[in-house]
Amino acid sequence: MNPFSGYLTELGHGLVTTVELTVVTTIAALLLGVVVATLRICPVPLLRTVGLVYVEVLQNLPLLALLVLFVFALPQLGITFPLFTSAAIVIAAYEGAYFAEAIRAGINTVGVGQAEAARAIGLTFSQSLRYVILPQAFRAVIQPMGNISIALLMNTSLAAAVGVVELTQTANNVNLVEAQPLLIFTGAGLAYMLLALLIGLVTGRLERRLAIVR
């Protein structure tokens, strides 16, 4: 009998938690990225500065340090969240900076004439973004955003350091009992690889379907 068969349910729950954390944080980070990218190109200097500071700070701090700070320091101020929620907030905020830069790069690929034409027909800045600029920007950076999503998936493993029982933490718990690190963590690594390949496959197909012909 396979000695690990008794842990399949536990490992399955860890995998599900990893998938849930990835999906939740990707959606939140993408939405945050849109907001921050909008600030970066906003005609108001103060808002542009806010967006710039957000990106520079988040991209130059280690995610693990942010997780530890959020989970263990904030409770001293009376601010507490469930561990899963804490990890989701921090990872989304961190990856949101990278999504913002990818989206801003996509916006820069949109011709200046597009924005000028939008203004010429009476669209406001927000309407131009919504109906003209952002749809084209997203189509131009599907693959980079897919790469960021894969990085986000891998970064969810850091949630184990603050007590979230996702795949890495579950694999570690099993290893503490069975003492088979090579087999156990290789299996966990393969699971991450399959999830990353799935993300790459989906974004690759989206990129081909929505490619902009220039």
CSV table of C-alpha atoms in Angstrom, one decimal:
chain,number,residue,atom,x,y,z
A,1,MET,CA,0.0,0.0,0.0
A,2,ASN,CA,1.2,3.5,-0.9
A,3,PRO,CA,2.4,5.1,2.4
A,4,PHE,CA,1.2,8.5,1.1
A,5,SER,CA,-2.3,7.4,0.2
A,6,GLY,CA,-3.5,8.5,3.7
A,7,TYR,CA,-2.4,12.0,3.0
A,8,LEU,CA,-4.1,12.5,-0.4
A,9,THR,CA,-7.1,14.2,1.1
A,10,GLU,CA,-4.9,16.6,3.1
A,11,LEU,CA,-2.7,17.3,0.1
A,12,GLY,CA,-5.8,17.8,-2.0
A,13,HIS,CA,-7.1,20.4,0.5
A,14,GLY,CA,-3.8,22.2,0.4
A,15,LEU,CA,-3.9,22.3,-3.4
A,16,VAL,CA,-7.4,23.6,-3.4
A,17,THR,CA,-6.3,26.4,-1.0
A,18,THR,CA,-3.5,27.3,-3.3
A,19,VAL,CA,-5.8,27.5,-6.2
A,20,GLU,CA,-8.3,29.6,-4.3
A,21,LEU,CA,-5.6,31.9,-3.0
A,22,THR,CA,-4.3,32.3,-6.6
A,23,VAL,CA,-7.6,33.1,-8.1
A,24,VAL,CA,-8.7,35.5,-5.4
A,25,THR,CA,-5.4,37.4,-5.4
A,26,THR,CA,-5.1,37.5,-9.2
A,27,ILE,CA,-8.5,39.1,-9.6
A,28,ALA,CA,-7.8,41.6,-6.8
A,29,ALA,CA,-4.3,42.4,-8.1
A,30,LEU,CA,-5.6,42.9,-11.6
A,31,LEU,CA,-8.3,45.3,-10.4
A,32,LEU,CA,-5.8,47.1,-8.3
A,33,GLY,CA,-3.4,47.2,-11.2
A,34,VAL,CA,-5.9,49.0,-13.4
A,35,VAL,CA,-6.5,51.6,-10.7
A,36,VAL,CA,-2.8,52.2,-10.1
A,37,ALA,CA,-2.0,52.2,-13.9
A,38,THR,CA,-4.8,54.8,-14.3
A,39,LEU,CA,-3.1,56.9,-11.6
A,40,ARG,CA,0.2,56.6,-13.4
A,41,ILE,CA,-1.1,58.2,-16.5
A,42,CYS,CA,-3.6,60.6,-14.8
A,43,PRO,CA,-3.3,64.3,-15.8
A,44,VAL,CA,-3.3,65.2,-12.1
A,45,PRO,CA,0.3,65.4,-10.9
A,46,LEU,CA,-0.5,64.4,-7.3
A,47,LEU,CA,-2.3,61.3,-8.4
A,48,ARG,CA,0.6,60.4,-10.8
A,49,THR,CA,2.9,60.7,-7.8
A,50,VAL,CA,0.7,58.5,-5.7
A,51,GLY,CA,0.7,55.8,-8.3
A,52,LEU,CA,4.5,56.1,-8.8
A,53,VAL,CA,5.2,55.8,-5.1
A,54,TYR,CA,2.9,52.8,-4.7
A,55,VAL,CA,4.7,50.9,-7.5
A,56,GLU,CA,8.2,51.9,-6.4
A,57,VAL,CA,7.6,50.9,-2.8
A,58,LEU,CA,5.9,47.6,-3.4
A,59,GLN,CA,8.3,46.5,-6.1
A,60,ASN,CA,11.3,47.2,-3.8
A,61,LEU,CA,10.1,45.4,-0.7
A,62,PRO,CA,10.3,41.6,-0.2
A,63,LEU,CA,6.9,39.9,-0.2
A,64,LEU,CA,7.8,37.7,2.8
A,65,ALA,CA,8.6,40.7,4.9
A,66,LEU,CA,5.2,42.3,4.0
A,67,LEU,CA,3.4,39.1,4.9
A,68,VAL,CA,5.2,38.8,8.3
A,69,LEU,CA,4.6,42.5,9.0
A,70,PHE,CA,0.9,42.3,8.1
A,71,VAL,CA,0.2,39.0,10.0
A,72,PHE,CA,2.3,39.5,13.1
A,73,ALA,CA,2.7,43.3,13.6
A,74,LEU,CA,-0.8,44.6,12.8
A,75,PRO,CA,-2.5,42.6,15.6
A,76,GLN,CA,-0.4,44.6,18.0
A,77,LEU,CA,-2.4,47.6,16.8
A,78,GLY,CA,-5.7,45.7,17.2
A,79,ILE,CA,-6.1,45.0,13.5
A,80,THR,CA,-6.6,41.3,12.8
A,81,PHE,CA,-7.8,39.3,9.8
A,82,PRO,CA,-8.0,35.5,9.1
A,83,LEU,CA,-4.7,34.1,7.9
A,84,PHE,CA,-6.1,33.4,4.4
A,85,THR,CA,-7.5,36.9,4.1
A,86,SER,CA,-4.3,38.5,5.3
A,87,ALA,CA,-2.2,36.5,2.8
A,88,ALA,CA,-4.7,37.5,0.0
A,89,ILE,CA,-4.5,41.2,0.9
A,90,VAL,CA,-0.7,41.3,1.0
A,91,ILE,CA,-0.1,39.2,-2.2
A,92,ALA,CA,-2.8,41.2,-4.1
A,93,ALA,CA,-1.3,44.5,-3.0
A,94,TYR,CA,2.2,43.3,-3.9
A,95,GLU,CA,1.4,41.8,-7.3
A,96,GLY,CA,-0.9,44.8,-8.1
A,97,ALA,CA,2.2,46.9,-8.6
A,98,TYR,CA,3.4,44.5,-11.3
A,99,PHE,CA,0.1,44.3,-13.0
A,100,ALA,CA,0.0,48.1,-13.0
A,101,GLU,CA,3.3,48.4,-14.8
A,102,ALA,CA,2.2,45.8,-17.3
A,103,ILE,CA,-1.0,47.6,-18.0
A,104,ARG,CA,0.8,50.9,-18.2
A,105,ALA,CA,3.1,49.4,-20.8
A,106,GLY,CA,0.0,48.2,-22.7
A,107,ILE,CA,-1.4,51.7,-22.6
A,108,ASN,CA,1.8,53.1,-24.0
A,109,THR,CA,1.3,50.8,-27.1
A,110,VAL,CA,-1.9,52.6,-27.9
A,111,GLY,CA,-1.4,55.3,-30.5
A,112,VAL,CA,-1.6,58.9,-29.3
A,113,GLY,CA,-4.1,59.4,-32.1
A,114,GLN,CA,-6.5,57.1,-30.4
A,115,ALA,CA,-6.7,59.3,-27.3
A,116,GLU,CA,-6.9,62.4,-29.4
A,117,ALA,CA,-9.7,61.0,-31.4
A,118,ALA,CA,-11.6,60.0,-28.2
A,119,ARG,CA,-11.2,63.6,-26.9
A,120,ALA,CA,-12.3,65.0,-30.3
A,121,ILE,CA,-15.6,63.2,-30.1
A,122,GLY,CA,-16.2,64.5,-26.5
A,123,LEU,CA,-15.2,61.5,-24.4
A,124,THR,CA,-13.9,62.3,-20.9
A,125,PHE,CA,-10.6,60.9,-19.6
A,126,SER,CA,-12.3,58.1,-17.8
A,127,GLN,CA,-14.5,57.3,-20.8
A,128,SER,CA,-11.5,57.3,-23.1
A,129,LEU,CA,-9.8,54.8,-20.8
A,130,ARG,CA,-12.8,52.6,-20.5
A,131,TYR,CA,-13.9,52.4,-24.1
A,132,VAL,CA,-10.8,53.1,-26.2
A,133,ILE,CA,-7.5,52.8,-24.4
A,134,LEU,CA,-7.8,50.0,-21.8
A,135,PRO,CA,-9.4,47.4,-24.2
A,136,GLN,CA,-6.5,47.8,-26.6
A,137,ALA,CA,-4.0,47.9,-23.8
A,138,PHE,CA,-5.2,44.6,-22.3
A,139,ARG,CA,-5.0,42.9,-25.7
A,140,ALA,CA,-1.4,44.0,-26.0
A,141,VAL,CA,-0.2,42.6,-22.7
A,142,ILE,CA,-2.1,39.4,-22.2
A,143,GLN,CA,1.1,37.3,-22.1
A,144,PRO,CA,3.0,39.6,-19.7
A,145,MET,CA,0.0,39.5,-17.4
A,146,GLY,CA,0.0,35.7,-17.7
A,147,ASN,CA,3.6,35.7,-16.6
A,148,ILE,CA,2.8,37.8,-13.6
A,149,SER,CA,-0.1,35.4,-12.7
A,150,ILE,CA,2.4,32.5,-12.8
A,151,ALA,CA,4.7,34.5,-10.5
A,152,LEU,CA,1.8,35.2,-8.2
A,153,LEU,CA,1.0,31.4,-8.1
A,154,MET,CA,4.5,30.7,-7.0
A,155,ASN,CA,4.4,33.5,-4.4
A,156,THR,CA,1.4,32.0,-2.8
A,157,SER,CA,3.8,29.4,-1.3
A,158,LEU,CA,5.2,32.2,0.9
A,159,ALA,CA,1.8,32.2,2.7
A,160,ALA,CA,3.0,29.0,4.4
A,161,ALA,CA,5.5,31.1,6.4
A,162,VAL,CA,2.6,32.9,8.1
A,163,GLY,CA,0.5,29.8,8.8
A,164,VAL,CA,-1.7,29.5,5.7
A,165,VAL,CA,-2.2,25.7,5.1
A,166,GLU,CA,-1.7,25.7,1.4
A,167,LEU,CA,0.1,23.2,-0.8
A,168,THR,CA,3.6,24.0,0.4
A,169,GLN,CA,2.6,24.0,4.1
A,170,THR,CA,0.7,20.7,3.6
A,171,ALA,CA,3.7,19.1,1.9
A,172,ASN,CA,5.9,20.2,4.8
A,173,ASN,CA,3.4,18.8,7.4
A,174,VAL,CA,3.5,15.4,5.6
A,175,ASN,CA,7.2,15.5,5.3
A,176,LEU,CA,7.5,16.1,9.1
A,177,VAL,CA,5.8,12.7,9.6
A,178,GLU,CA,7.2,10.7,6.7
A,179,ALA,CA,10.6,12.3,6.3
A,180,GLN,CA,10.7,11.9,2.5
A,181,PRO,CA,11.5,15.4,1.3
A,182,LEU,CA,12.6,14.5,-2.2
A,183,LEU,CA,9.4,12.6,-3.0
A,184,ILE,CA,7.0,14.9,-1.2
A,185,PHE,CA,8.3,18.3,-2.4
A,186,THR,CA,9.0,17.0,-5.9
A,187,GLY,CA,5.3,16.1,-6.0
A,188,ALA,CA,4.3,19.5,-4.8
A,189,GLY,CA,6.6,21.1,-7.3
A,190,LEU,CA,5.0,19.2,-10.1
A,191,ALA,CA,1.6,20.4,-8.9
A,192,TYR,CA,2.8,24.0,-9.1
A,193,MET,CA,4.3,23.3,-12.6
A,194,LEU,CA,1.0,21.9,-13.9
A,195,LEU,CA,-0.9,24.9,-12.6
A,196,ALA,CA,1.7,27.3,-14.2
A,197,LEU,CA,1.4,25.4,-17.5
A,198,LEU,CA,-2.4,25.8,-17.3
A,199,ILE,CA,-2.1,29.5,-16.8
A,200,GLY,CA,0.4,29.7,-19.7
A,201,LEU,CA,-1.9,27.7,-21.9
A,202,VAL,CA,-5.0,29.9,-21.2
A,203,THR,CA,-3.1,33.2,-21.7
A,204,GLY,CA,-1.4,31.9,-24.8
A,205,ARG,CA,-4.8,31.0,-26.4
A,206,LEU,CA,-6.3,34.3,-25.3
A,207,GLU,CA,-3.3,36.2,-26.8
A,208,ARG,CA,-3.8,34.4,-30.2
A,209,ARG,CA,-7.5,35.0,-30.2
A,210,LEU,CA,-7.3,38.7,-29.2
A,211,ALA,CA,-4.1,39.6,-31.0
A,212,ILE,CA,-4.1,43.1,-32.5
A,213,VAL,CA,-3.2,43.1,-36.2
A,214,ARG,CA,-1.1,46.2,-36.9
